[in-house]
Amino acid sequence: MSTVLLTGANGFLGQHLLRELVAAGADVRALSRRDRADADIRALGGTPVRGDVTDVAALRAAMAGVETVFHTAADTNTWRPANAAQTRTNVGGAQNLLAAAREAGVQGFLHTSSVSAYSHLVHDTLREDVPQRGGDSWINYERTKFLAEQAVRESGLPFLIFQPSHILGPGDTRNWSRLIRLVDADKLPGVPPGSGAFADVREIAKAQVRAWQRGKYGEAYLLGGEHASFLELVTEIGRQLGRKTPARATPAFAIRLLAQGKYLASLITKKAPDITPEGAMFTCHDLRVDSGKAMRDLDYRATALPALLADTIAWLRAEKLIA
């Protein structure tokens, strides 16, 4: 049985990846920062080990006997006052893991990055051969995802990099499920004018495990999904929930103006706002992703958006998070 170390096991993607790794016969050590997370890890078949990606000593201890690392942990914050902490986690954490993996003689490092490594500065359809511009971005999240990828590529370890887009699916309590809950409660203030590629978390996890099993290292894979505008997304959510939704998108300038005002207010309150200028940029951007390489190499599938939303909504209802 192969021993793997998984970071971010309590996250949305990490939980699905843990489940898939266990099903594939792996002995999974899951990095855990607190006791209350341990029970969830054990319930999915993993073994919790105490530590986080900023704790070098804990990583060295956790890495003993590990053959492969799956790194999914990340800080997705977009609030500028938290940028330093985000950089420590996303860039420093990746560097710490890579150093510990090299010392332990790990045979493979599978890194979950993001389409954000390319940055909103790229306006073409994303493909793996499109030059990344995250290093030029004013958005710290994009910059840190780019720098973490660079650290992986330059590490000397056999690596695989995965670049998912907008992730949906059962188990989501913090990401796009917030939008679903707003629609369900008739509290959606408006719809941004951007668009995205909506990926199924279950298919992302399966693709990563297939990549690990096939062992073709040195590759990066964009993991996108069905393209839709945010207005189309909200309209479909409303249709499935039986709720009325806006008929048109809010202009980009209004979204950006609102975000800037809330950001300035947050500097006084010292509390992160519900939208930032960085977040406004994401939601006003037109993101298109070509996942052809992953479909060919990893049998990756793009779930139809109505079916993906139906599964997500069914899970939220089962968990009593929506009516």
mmCIF file of N, CA and C in Angstrom, residues 163-294:
data_model
loop_
_atom_site.group_PDB
_atom_site.id
_atom_site.type_symbol
_atom_site.label_atom_id
_atom_site.label_comp_id
_atom_site.label_asym_id
_atom_site.label_seq_id
_atom_site.Cartn_x
_atom_site.Cartn_y
_atom_site.Cartn_z
ATOM 1 N N GLN A 163 -4.676 22.722 -12.323
ATOM 2 C CA GLN A 163 -5.142 24.111 -12.319
ATOM 3 C C GLN A 163 -6.663 24.142 -12.491
ATOM 4 N N PRO A 164 -7.409 23.906 -11.413
ATOM 5 C CA PRO A 164 -8.870 23.934 -11.516
ATOM 6 C C PRO A 164 -9.412 25.350 -11.660
ATOM 7 N N SER A 165 -10.610 25.427 -12.222
ATOM 8 C CA SER A 165 -11.302 26.712 -12.335
ATOM 9 C C SER A 165 -12.305 26.829 -11.193
ATOM 10 N N HIS A 166 -13.507 27.306 -11.444
ATOM 11 C CA HIS A 166 -14.515 27.460 -10.392
ATOM 12 C C HIS A 166 -15.054 26.075 -10.019
ATOM 13 N N ILE A 167 -14.913 25.701 -8.750
ATOM 14 C CA ILE A 167 -15.261 24.342 -8.326
ATOM 15 C C ILE A 167 -16.627 24.323 -7.653
ATOM 16 N N LEU A 168 -17.477 23.423 -8.126
ATOM 17 C CA LEU A 168 -18.807 23.208 -7.568
ATOM 18 C C LEU A 168 -18.968 21.741 -7.206
ATOM 19 N N GLY A 169 -19.984 21.446 -6.392
ATOM 20 C CA GLY A 169 -20.303 20.056 -6.099
ATOM 21 C C GLY A 169 -20.714 19.833 -4.663
ATOM 22 N N PRO A 170 -21.138 18.624 -4.347
ATOM 23 C CA PRO A 170 -21.516 18.279 -2.970
ATOM 24 C C PRO A 170 -20.344 18.484 -2.016
ATOM 25 N N GLY A 171 -20.641 18.960 -0.823
ATOM 26 C CA GLY A 171 -19.606 19.194 0.178
ATOM 27 C C GLY A 171 -19.158 20.631 0.278
ATOM 28 N N ASP A 172 -19.647 21.484 -0.620
ATOM 29 C CA ASP A 172 -19.251 22.894 -0.621
ATOM 30 C C ASP A 172 -20.080 23.672 0.394
ATOM 31 N N THR A 173 -19.412 24.225 1.391
ATOM 32 C CA THR A 173 -20.107 25.049 2.386
ATOM 33 C C THR A 173 -19.667 26.507 2.352
ATOM 34 N N ARG A 174 -18.585 26.823 1.639
ATOM 35 C CA ARG A 174 -18.017 28.169 1.734
ATOM 36 C C ARG A 174 -17.854 28.868 0.389
ATOM 37 N N ASN A 175 -17.868 28.145 -0.706
ATOM 38 C CA ASN A 175 -17.535 28.754 -1.984
ATOM 39 C C ASN A 175 -18.799 29.163 -2.738
ATOM 40 N N TRP A 176 -19.103 28.484 -3.812
ATOM 41 C CA TRP A 176 -20.270 28.839 -4.620
ATOM 42 C C TRP A 176 -21.578 28.515 -3.927
ATOM 43 N N SER A 177 -21.534 27.677 -2.900
ATOM 44 C CA SER A 177 -22.770 27.381 -2.162
ATOM 45 C C SER A 177 -23.328 28.635 -1.489
ATOM 46 N N ARG A 178 -22.477 29.600 -1.195
ATOM 47 C CA ARG A 178 -22.966 30.858 -0.611
ATOM 48 C C ARG A 178 -23.908 31.567 -1.583
ATOM 49 N N LEU A 179 -23.581 31.497 -2.875
ATOM 50 C CA LEU A 179 -24.444 32.085 -3.896
ATOM 51 C C LEU A 179 -25.788 31.359 -3.939
ATOM 52 N N ILE A 180 -25.747 30.037 -3.859
ATOM 53 C CA ILE A 180 -26.986 29.252 -3.866
ATOM 54 C C ILE A 180 -27.847 29.615 -2.667
ATOM 55 N N ARG A 181 -27.226 29.791 -1.502
ATOM 56 C CA ARG A 181 -27.994 30.131 -0.302
ATOM 57 C C ARG A 181 -28.606 31.532 -0.409
ATOM 58 N N LEU A 182 -27.890 32.457 -1.032
ATOM 59 C CA LEU A 182 -28.439 33.799 -1.226
ATOM 60 C C LEU A 182 -29.659 33.769 -2.143
ATOM 61 N N VAL A 183 -29.574 32.986 -3.218
ATOM 62 C CA VAL A 183 -30.722 32.861 -4.118
ATOM 63 C C VAL A 183 -31.888 32.216 -3.387
ATOM 64 N N ASP A 184 -31.601 31.177 -2.607
ATOM 65 C CA ASP A 184 -32.658 30.476 -1.877
ATOM 66 C C ASP A 184 -33.359 31.398 -0.884
ATOM 67 N N ALA A 185 -32.596 32.311 -0.284
ATOM 68 C CA ALA A 185 -33.161 33.224 0.719
ATOM 69 C C ALA A 185 -33.699 34.518 0.108
ATOM 70 N N ASP A 186 -33.682 34.606 -1.232
ATOM 71 C CA ASP A 186 -34.123 35.829 -1.924
ATOM 72 C C ASP A 186 -33.347 37.053 -1.447
ATOM 73 N N LYS A 187 -32.041 36.877 -1.219
ATOM 74 C CA LYS A 187 -31.206 37.973 -0.729
ATOM 75 C C LYS A 187 -30.052 38.313 -1.676
ATOM 76 N N LEU A 188 -30.144 37.844 -2.917
ATOM 77 C CA LEU A 188 -29.072 38.133 -3.867
ATOM 78 C C LEU A 188 -29.176 39.590 -4.317
ATOM 79 N N PRO A 189 -28.171 40.418 -4.007
ATOM 80 C CA PRO A 189 -28.279 41.849 -4.317
ATOM 81 C C PRO A 189 -28.112 42.170 -5.796
ATOM 82 N N GLY A 190 -27.448 41.294 -6.535
ATOM 83 C CA GLY A 190 -27.202 41.535 -7.951
ATOM 84 C C GLY A 190 -26.329 40.436 -8.513
ATOM 85 N N VAL A 191 -26.102 40.491 -9.816
ATOM 86 C CA VAL A 191 -25.296 39.474 -10.492
ATOM 87 C C VAL A 191 -24.167 40.170 -11.238
ATOM 88 N N PRO A 192 -22.911 39.777 -11.017
ATOM 89 C CA PRO A 192 -21.795 40.402 -11.728
ATOM 90 C C PRO A 192 -21.798 40.010 -13.201
ATOM 91 N N PRO A 193 -21.117 40.789 -14.043
ATOM 92 C CA PRO A 193 -21.194 40.574 -15.487
ATOM 93 C C PRO A 193 -20.194 39.573 -16.057
ATOM 94 N N GLY A 194 -19.403 38.933 -15.218
ATOM 95 C CA GLY A 194 -18.381 38.023 -15.708
ATOM 96 C C GLY A 194 -18.902 36.643 -16.048
ATOM 97 N N SER A 195 -17.965 35.736 -16.293
ATOM 98 C CA SER A 195 -18.315 34.357 -16.616
ATOM 99 C C SER A 195 -17.221 33.436 -16.103
ATOM 100 N N GLY A 196 -17.500 32.149 -16.126
ATOM 101 C CA GLY A 196 -16.520 31.197 -15.625
ATOM 102 C C GLY A 196 -16.695 29.822 -16.219
ATOM 103 N N ALA A 197 -15.773 28.936 -15.875
ATOM 104 C CA ALA A 197 -15.819 27.531 -16.263
ATOM 105 C C ALA A 197 -16.048 26.742 -14.981
ATOM 106 N N PHE A 198 -17.175 26.042 -14.897
ATOM 107 C CA PHE A 198 -17.606 25.447 -13.636
ATOM 108 C C PHE A 198 -17.288 23.954 -13.610
ATOM 109 N N ALA A 199 -16.361 23.590 -12.713
ATOM 110 C CA ALA A 199 -15.813 22.240 -12.652
ATOM 111 C C ALA A 199 -16.425 21.448 -11.507
ATOM 112 N N ASP A 200 -16.569 20.147 -11.721
ATOM 113 C CA ASP A 200 -17.130 19.226 -10.730
ATOM 114 C C ASP A 200 -16.013 18.762 -9.797
ATOM 115 N N VAL A 201 -16.145 19.029 -8.514
ATOM 116 C CA VAL A 201 -15.114 18.664 -7.543
ATOM 117 C C VAL A 201 -14.811 17.176 -7.577
ATOM 118 N N ARG A 202 -15.818 16.353 -7.829
ATOM 119 C CA ARG A 202 -15.618 14.897 -7.861
ATOM 120 C C ARG A 202 -14.742 14.491 -9.035
ATOM 121 N N GLU A 203 -14.933 15.140 -10.178
ATOM 122 C CA GLU A 203 -14.125 14.826 -11.353
ATOM 123 C C GLU A 203 -12.690 15.319 -11.190
ATOM 124 N N ILE A 204 -12.512 16.443 -10.502
ATOM 125 C CA ILE A 204 -11.159 16.940 -10.233
ATOM 126 C C ILE A 204 -10.399 15.941 -9.366
ATOM 127 N N ALA A 205 -11.043 15.444 -8.321
ATOM 128 C CA ALA A 205 -10.396 14.471 -7.435
ATOM 129 C C ALA A 205 -10.049 13.192 -8.191
ATOM 130 N N LYS A 206 -10.967 12.698 -9.008
ATOM 131 C CA LYS A 206 -10.710 11.473 -9.776
ATOM 132 C C LYS A 206 -9.564 11.671 -10.760
ATOM 133 N N ALA A 207 -9.518 12.826 -11.402
ATOM 134 C CA ALA A 207 -8.449 13.095 -12.361
ATOM 135 C C ALA A 207 -7.085 13.121 -11.683
ATOM 136 N N GLN A 208 -7.013 13.681 -10.482
ATOM 137 C CA GLN A 208 -5.742 13.716 -9.764
ATOM 138 C C GLN A 208 -5.274 12.308 -9.406
ATOM 139 N N VAL A 209 -6.195 11.472 -8.975
ATOM 140 C CA VAL A 209 -5.817 10.101 -8.618
ATOM 141 C C VAL A 209 -5.380 9.330 -9.866
ATOM 142 N N ARG A 210 -6.073 9.525 -10.986
ATOM 143 C CA ARG A 210 -5.664 8.858 -12.226
ATOM 144 C C ARG A 210 -4.273 9.321 -12.649
ATOM 145 N N ALA A 211 -3.998 10.601 -12.529
ATOM 146 C CA ALA A 211 -2.677 11.121 -12.886
ATOM 147 C C ALA A 211 -1.595 10.479 -12.028
ATOM 148 N N TRP A 212 -1.876 10.340 -10.744
ATOM 149 C CA TRP A 212 -0.933 9.698 -9.814
ATOM 150 C C TRP A 212 -0.707 8.246 -10.211
ATOM 151 N N GLN A 213 -1.762 7.532 -10.517
ATOM 152 C CA GLN A 213 -1.652 6.121 -10.867
ATOM 153 C C GLN A 213 -0.884 5.917 -12.170
ATOM 154 N N ARG A 214 -1.032 6.842 -13.097
ATOM 155 C CA ARG A 214 -0.378 6.697 -14.401
ATOM 156 C C ARG A 214 1.067 7.167 -14.373
ATOM 157 N N GLY A 215 1.403 8.040 -13.429
ATOM 158 C CA GLY A 215 2.794 8.381 -13.155
ATOM 159 C C GLY A 215 3.537 9.117 -14.247
ATOM 160 N N LYS A 216 2.833 9.876 -15.078
ATOM 161 C CA LYS A 216 3.500 10.668 -16.108
ATOM 162 C C LYS A 216 3.772 12.057 -15.542
ATOM 163 N N TYR A 217 4.949 12.218 -14.955
ATOM 164 C CA TYR A 217 5.255 13.456 -14.242
ATOM 165 C C TYR A 217 5.767 14.556 -15.182
ATOM 166 N N GLY A 218 5.834 15.759 -14.626
ATOM 167 C CA GLY A 218 6.309 16.901 -15.388
ATOM 168 C C GLY A 218 5.235 17.590 -16.205
ATOM 169 N N GLU A 219 3.964 17.323 -15.884
ATOM 170 C CA GLU A 219 2.849 17.882 -16.647
ATOM 171 C C GLU A 219 1.997 18.809 -15.789
ATOM 172 N N ALA A 220 1.312 19.724 -16.461
ATOM 173 C CA ALA A 220 0.296 20.566 -15.828
ATOM 174 C C ALA A 220 -1.019 20.349 -16.557
ATOM 175 N N TYR A 221 -2.119 20.405 -15.795
ATOM 176 C CA TYR A 221 -3.437 20.146 -16.374
ATOM 177 C C TYR A 221 -4.445 21.203 -15.931
ATOM 178 N N LEU A 222 -5.070 21.845 -16.893
ATOM 179 C CA LEU A 222 -6.199 22.730 -16.614
ATOM 180 C C LEU A 222 -7.453 21.888 -16.448
ATOM 181 N N LEU A 223 -8.162 22.109 -15.357
ATOM 182 C CA LEU A 223 -9.365 21.340 -15.042
ATOM 183 C C LEU A 223 -10.542 22.310 -14.975
ATOM 184 N N GLY A 224 -11.149 22.541 -16.114
ATOM 185 C CA GLY A 224 -12.273 23.455 -16.205
ATOM 186 C C GLY A 224 -13.594 22.718 -16.261
ATOM 187 N N GLY A 225 -14.569 23.349 -16.871
ATOM 188 C CA GLY A 225 -15.893 22.757 -16.970
ATOM 189 C C GLY A 225 -16.747 23.573 -17.908
ATOM 190 N N GLU A 226 -18.053 23.367 -17.821
ATOM 191 C CA GLU A 226 -18.969 24.072 -18.712
ATOM 192 C C GLU A 226 -18.859 25.580 -18.499
ATOM 193 N N HIS A 227 -18.754 26.300 -19.608
ATOM 194 C CA HIS A 227 -18.667 27.754 -19.524
ATOM 195 C C HIS A 227 -20.058 28.353 -19.406
ATOM 196 N N ALA A 228 -20.194 29.330 -18.525
ATOM 197 C CA ALA A 228 -21.468 30.035 -18.362
ATOM 198 C C ALA A 228 -21.200 31.415 -17.789
ATOM 199 N N SER A 229 -22.028 32.361 -18.156
ATOM 200 C CA SER A 229 -21.969 33.665 -17.500
ATOM 201 C C SER A 229 -22.525 33.511 -16.090
ATOM 202 N N PHE A 230 -22.167 34.432 -15.212
ATOM 203 C CA PHE A 230 -22.719 34.373 -13.856
ATOM 204 C C PHE A 230 -24.231 34.596 -13.873
ATOM 205 N N LEU A 231 -24.719 35.341 -14.855
ATOM 206 C CA LEU A 231 -26.169 35.511 -14.985
ATOM 207 C C LEU A 231 -26.830 34.185 -15.358
ATOM 208 N N GLU A 232 -26.211 33.442 -16.270
ATOM 209 C CA GLU A 232 -26.751 32.124 -16.633
ATOM 210 C C GLU A 232 -26.707 31.172 -15.443
ATOM 211 N N LEU A 233 -25.620 31.241 -14.677
ATOM 212 C CA LEU A 233 -25.499 30.404 -13.483
ATOM 213 C C LEU A 233 -26.609 30.713 -12.489
ATOM 214 N N VAL A 234 -26.799 31.985 -12.186
ATOM 215 C CA VAL A 234 -27.818 32.391 -11.215
ATOM 216 C C VAL A 234 -29.218 32.051 -11.720
ATOM 217 N N THR A 235 -29.445 32.228 -13.002
ATOM 218 C CA THR A 235 -30.757 31.901 -13.573
ATOM 219 C C THR A 235 -31.069 30.421 -13.409
ATOM 220 N N GLU A 236 -30.074 29.566 -13.640
ATOM 221 C CA GLU A 236 -30.295 28.120 -13.483
ATOM 222 C C GLU A 236 -30.497 27.752 -12.019
ATOM 223 N N ILE A 237 -29.759 28.381 -11.126
ATOM 224 C CA ILE A 237 -29.973 28.139 -9.693
ATOM 225 C C ILE A 237 -31.398 28.519 -9.310
ATOM 226 N N GLY A 238 -31.835 29.687 -9.757
ATOM 227 C CA GLY A 238 -33.188 30.129 -9.454
ATOM 228 C C GLY A 238 -34.239 29.190 -10.008
ATOM 229 N N ARG A 239 -34.016 28.697 -11.219
ATOM 230 C CA ARG A 239 -34.969 27.755 -11.821
ATOM 231 C C ARG A 239 -35.099 26.493 -10.984
ATOM 232 N N GLN A 240 -33.953 25.955 -10.530
ATOM 233 C CA GLN A 240 -33.992 24.715 -9.751
ATOM 234 C C GLN A 240 -34.579 24.926 -8.360
ATOM 235 N N LEU A 241 -34.390 26.106 -7.804
ATOM 236 C CA LEU A 241 -34.910 26.395 -6.460
ATOM 237 C C LEU A 241 -36.325 26.963 -6.485
ATOM 238 N N GLY A 242 -36.790 27.337 -7.673
ATOM 239 C CA GLY A 242 -38.095 27.977 -7.753
ATOM 240 C C GLY A 242 -38.082 29.389 -7.198
ATOM 241 N N ARG A 243 -36.960 30.094 -7.398
ATOM 242 C CA ARG A 243 -36.815 31.454 -6.888
ATOM 243 C C ARG A 243 -36.640 32.435 -8.051
ATOM 244 N N LYS A 244 -37.117 33.649 -7.857
ATOM 245 C CA LYS A 244 -36.946 34.697 -8.849
ATOM 246 C C LYS A 244 -35.529 35.251 -8.753
ATOM 247 N N THR A 245 -34.901 35.489 -9.896
ATOM 248 C CA THR A 245 -33.537 36.018 -9.923
ATOM 249 C C THR A 245 -33.478 37.220 -10.866
ATOM 250 N N PRO A 246 -32.419 38.038 -10.767
ATOM 251 C CA PRO A 246 -32.313 39.218 -11.634
ATOM 252 C C PRO A 246 -32.334 38.854 -13.117
ATOM 253 N N ALA A 247 -32.911 39.715 -13.912
ATOM 254 C CA ALA A 247 -33.023 39.483 -15.354
ATOM 255 C C ALA A 247 -31.777 39.935 -16.105
ATOM 256 N N ARG A 248 -30.967 40.772 -15.482
ATOM 257 C CA ARG A 248 -29.757 41.258 -16.150
ATOM 258 C C ARG A 248 -28.635 41.441 -15.123
ATOM 259 N N ALA A 249 -27.421 41.459 -15.640
ATOM 260 C CA ALA A 249 -26.250 41.612 -14.773
ATOM 261 C C ALA A 249 -26.078 43.064 -14.344
ATOM 262 N N THR A 250 -25.479 43.241 -13.186
ATOM 263 C CA THR A 250 -25.118 44.571 -12.697
ATOM 264 C C THR A 250 -23.893 45.060 -13.467
ATOM 265 N N PRO A 251 -23.838 46.308 -13.893
ATOM 266 C CA PRO A 251 -22.667 46.803 -14.629
ATOM 267 C C PRO A 251 -21.376 46.660 -13.818
ATOM 268 N N ALA A 252 -20.292 46.406 -14.527
ATOM 269 C CA ALA A 252 -19.003 46.190 -13.870
ATOM 270 C C ALA A 252 -18.585 47.397 -13.036
ATOM 271 N N PHE A 253 -18.828 48.607 -13.545
ATOM 272 C CA PHE A 253 -18.381 49.793 -12.806
ATOM 273 C C PHE A 253 -19.067 49.880 -11.445
ATOM 274 N N ALA A 254 -20.329 49.445 -11.374
ATOM 275 C CA ALA A 254 -21.061 49.497 -10.111
ATOM 276 C C ALA A 254 -20.511 48.471 -9.122
ATOM 277 N N ILE A 255 -20.169 47.291 -9.629
ATOM 278 C CA ILE A 255 -19.570 46.254 -8.777
ATOM 279 C C ILE A 255 -18.241 46.752 -8.212
ATOM 280 N N ARG A 256 -17.428 47.351 -9.059
ATOM 281 C CA ARG A 256 -16.102 47.811 -8.628
ATOM 282 C C ARG A 256 -16.202 48.984 -7.654
ATOM 283 N N LEU A 257 -17.144 49.870 -7.895
ATOM 284 C CA LEU A 257 -17.341 51.007 -6.996
ATOM 285 C C LEU A 257 -17.792 50.534 -5.618
ATOM 286 N N LEU A 258 -18.719 49.593 -5.593
ATOM 287 C CA LEU A 258 -19.189 49.032 -4.326
ATOM 288 C C LEU A 258 -18.043 48.355 -3.585
ATOM 289 N N ALA A 259 -17.248 47.572 -4.312
ATOM 290 C CA ALA A 259 -16.138 46.850 -3.691
ATOM 291 C C ALA A 259 -15.107 47.807 -3.105
ATOM 292 N N GLN A 260 -14.810 48.876 -3.818
ATOM 293 C CA GLN A 260 -13.832 49.841 -3.316
ATOM 294 C C GLN A 260 -14.340 50.511 -2.048
ATOM 295 N N GLY A 261 -15.621 50.864 -2.020
ATOM 296 C CA GLY A 261 -16.196 51.472 -0.822
ATOM 297 C C GLY A 261 -16.148 50.536 0.370
ATOM 298 N N LYS A 262 -16.475 49.266 0.141
ATOM 299 C CA LYS A 262 -16.458 48.300 1.243
ATOM 300 C C LYS A 262 -15.031 48.040 1.717
ATOM 301 N N TYR A 263 -14.085 48.051 0.786
ATOM 302 C CA TYR A 263 -12.690 47.862 1.182
ATOM 303 C C TYR A 263 -12.216 49.015 2.068
ATOM 304 N N LEU A 264 -12.513 50.234 1.682
ATOM 305 C CA LEU A 264 -12.102 51.389 2.487
ATOM 306 C C LEU A 264 -12.743 51.349 3.873
ATOM 307 N N ALA A 265 -14.003 50.939 3.934
ATOM 308 C CA ALA A 265 -14.669 50.814 5.238
ATOM 309 C C ALA A 265 -14.013 49.734 6.086
ATOM 310 N N SER A 266 -13.535 48.667 5.437
ATOM 311 C CA SER A 266 -12.917 47.563 6.181
ATOM 312 C C SER A 266 -11.613 47.977 6.846
ATOM 313 N N LEU A 267 -10.952 48.976 6.300
ATOM 314 C CA LEU A 267 -9.718 49.460 6.912
ATOM 315 C C LEU A 267 -9.996 50.141 8.243
ATOM 316 N N ILE A 268 -11.222 50.609 8.417
ATOM 317 C CA ILE A 268 -11.635 51.218 9.682
ATOM 318 C C ILE A 268 -12.159 50.157 10.646
ATOM 319 N N THR A 269 -12.990 49.253 10.127
ATOM 320 C CA THR A 269 -13.599 48.226 10.987
ATOM 321 C C THR A 269 -12.638 47.088 11.315
ATOM 322 N N LYS A 270 -11.587 46.927 10.488
ATOM 323 C CA LYS A 270 -10.621 45.830 10.638
ATOM 324 C C LYS A 270 -11.272 44.464 10.409
ATOM 325 N N LYS A 271 -12.369 44.443 9.654
ATOM 326 C CA LYS A 271 -13.052 43.189 9.325
ATOM 327 C C LYS A 271 -13.131 43.051 7.811
ATOM 328 N N ALA A 272 -12.861 41.844 7.326
ATOM 329 C CA ALA A 272 -12.894 41.616 5.884
ATOM 330 C C ALA A 272 -14.298 41.840 5.337
ATOM 331 N N PRO A 273 -14.442 42.575 4.242
ATOM 332 C CA PRO A 273 -15.761 42.810 3.657
ATOM 333 C C PRO A 273 -16.230 41.605 2.850
ATOM 334 N N ASP A 274 -17.514 41.613 2.468
ATOM 335 C CA ASP A 274 -18.025 40.489 1.690
ATOM 336 C C ASP A 274 -17.633 40.577 0.221
ATOM 337 N N ILE A 275 -17.132 41.723 -0.210
ATOM 338 C CA ILE A 275 -16.557 41.841 -1.549
ATOM 339 C C ILE A 275 -15.409 42.831 -1.491
ATOM 340 N N THR A 276 -14.336 42.514 -2.191
ATOM 341 C CA THR A 276 -13.139 43.351 -2.243
ATOM 342 C C THR A 276 -12.902 43.778 -3.693
ATOM 343 N N PRO A 277 -12.027 44.760 -3.923
ATOM 344 C CA PRO A 277 -11.689 45.101 -5.312
ATOM 345 C C PRO A 277 -11.131 43.906 -6.085
ATOM 346 N N GLU A 278 -10.375 43.056 -5.392
ATOM 347 C CA GLU A 278 -9.851 41.852 -6.038
ATOM 348 C C GLU A 278 -10.987 40.909 -6.428
ATOM 349 N N GLY A 279 -11.919 40.712 -5.496
ATOM 350 C CA GLY A 279 -13.066 39.858 -5.787
ATOM 351 C C GLY A 279 -13.917 40.411 -6.915
ATOM 352 N N ALA A 280 -14.066 41.727 -6.953
ATOM 353 C CA ALA A 280 -14.817 42.360 -8.038
ATOM 354 C C ALA A 280 -14.151 42.099 -9.383
ATOM 355 N N MET A 281 -12.826 42.134 -9.403
ATOM 356 C CA MET A 281 -12.110 41.863 -10.647
ATOM 357 C C MET A 281 -12.392 40.446 -11.135
ATOM 358 N N PHE A 282 -12.375 39.484 -10.211
ATOM 359 C CA PHE A 282 -12.660 38.099 -10.585
ATOM 360 C C PHE A 282 -14.059 37.961 -11.174
ATOM 361 N N THR A 283 -15.042 38.583 -10.519
ATOM 362 C CA THR A 283 -16.431 38.369 -10.924
ATOM 363 C C THR A 283 -16.818 39.169 -12.168
ATOM 364 N N CYS A 284 -15.987 40.124 -12.557
ATOM 365 C CA CYS A 284 -16.243 40.882 -13.785
ATOM 366 C C CYS A 284 -15.409 40.360 -14.958
ATOM 367 N N HIS A 285 -14.612 39.343 -14.708
ATOM 368 C CA HIS A 285 -13.712 38.787 -15.727
ATOM 369 C C HIS A 285 -14.410 37.673 -16.500
ATOM 370 N N ASP A 286 -14.100 37.562 -17.782
ATOM 371 C CA ASP A 286 -14.634 36.485 -18.623
ATOM 372 C C ASP A 286 -13.596 35.372 -18.695
ATOM 373 N N LEU A 287 -13.831 34.289 -17.957
ATOM 374 C CA LEU A 287 -12.870 33.189 -17.871
ATOM 375 C C LEU A 287 -13.318 32.021 -18.744
ATOM 376 N N ARG A 288 -12.446 31.607 -19.649
ATOM 377 C CA ARG A 288 -12.712 30.444 -20.499
ATOM 378 C C ARG A 288 -11.524 29.494 -20.402
ATOM 379 N N VAL A 289 -11.816 28.210 -20.280
ATOM 380 C CA VAL A 289 -10.777 27.211 -20.022
ATOM 381 C C VAL A 289 -10.923 26.036 -20.984
ATOM 382 N N ASP A 290 -9.828 25.654 -21.610
ATOM 383 C CA ASP A 290 -9.782 24.472 -22.472
ATOM 384 C C ASP A 290 -9.172 23.321 -21.669
ATOM 385 N N SER A 291 -9.977 22.301 -21.379
ATOM 386 C CA SER A 291 -9.510 21.151 -20.589
ATOM 387 C C SER A 291 -9.207 19.942 -21.462
ATOM 388 N N GLY A 292 -8.962 20.174 -22.745
ATOM 389 C CA GLY A 292 -8.748 19.067 -23.672
ATOM 390 C C GLY A 292 -7.609 18.142 -23.279
ATOM 391 N N LYS A 293 -6.515 18.696 -22.780
ATOM 392 C CA LYS A 293 -5.366 17.864 -22.397
ATOM 393 C C LYS A 293 -5.738 16.906 -21.273
ATOM 394 N N ALA A 294 -6.429 17.404 -20.253
ATOM 395 C CA ALA A 294 -6.845 16.546 -19.136
ATOM 396 C C ALA A 294 -7.855 15.502 -19.592
#
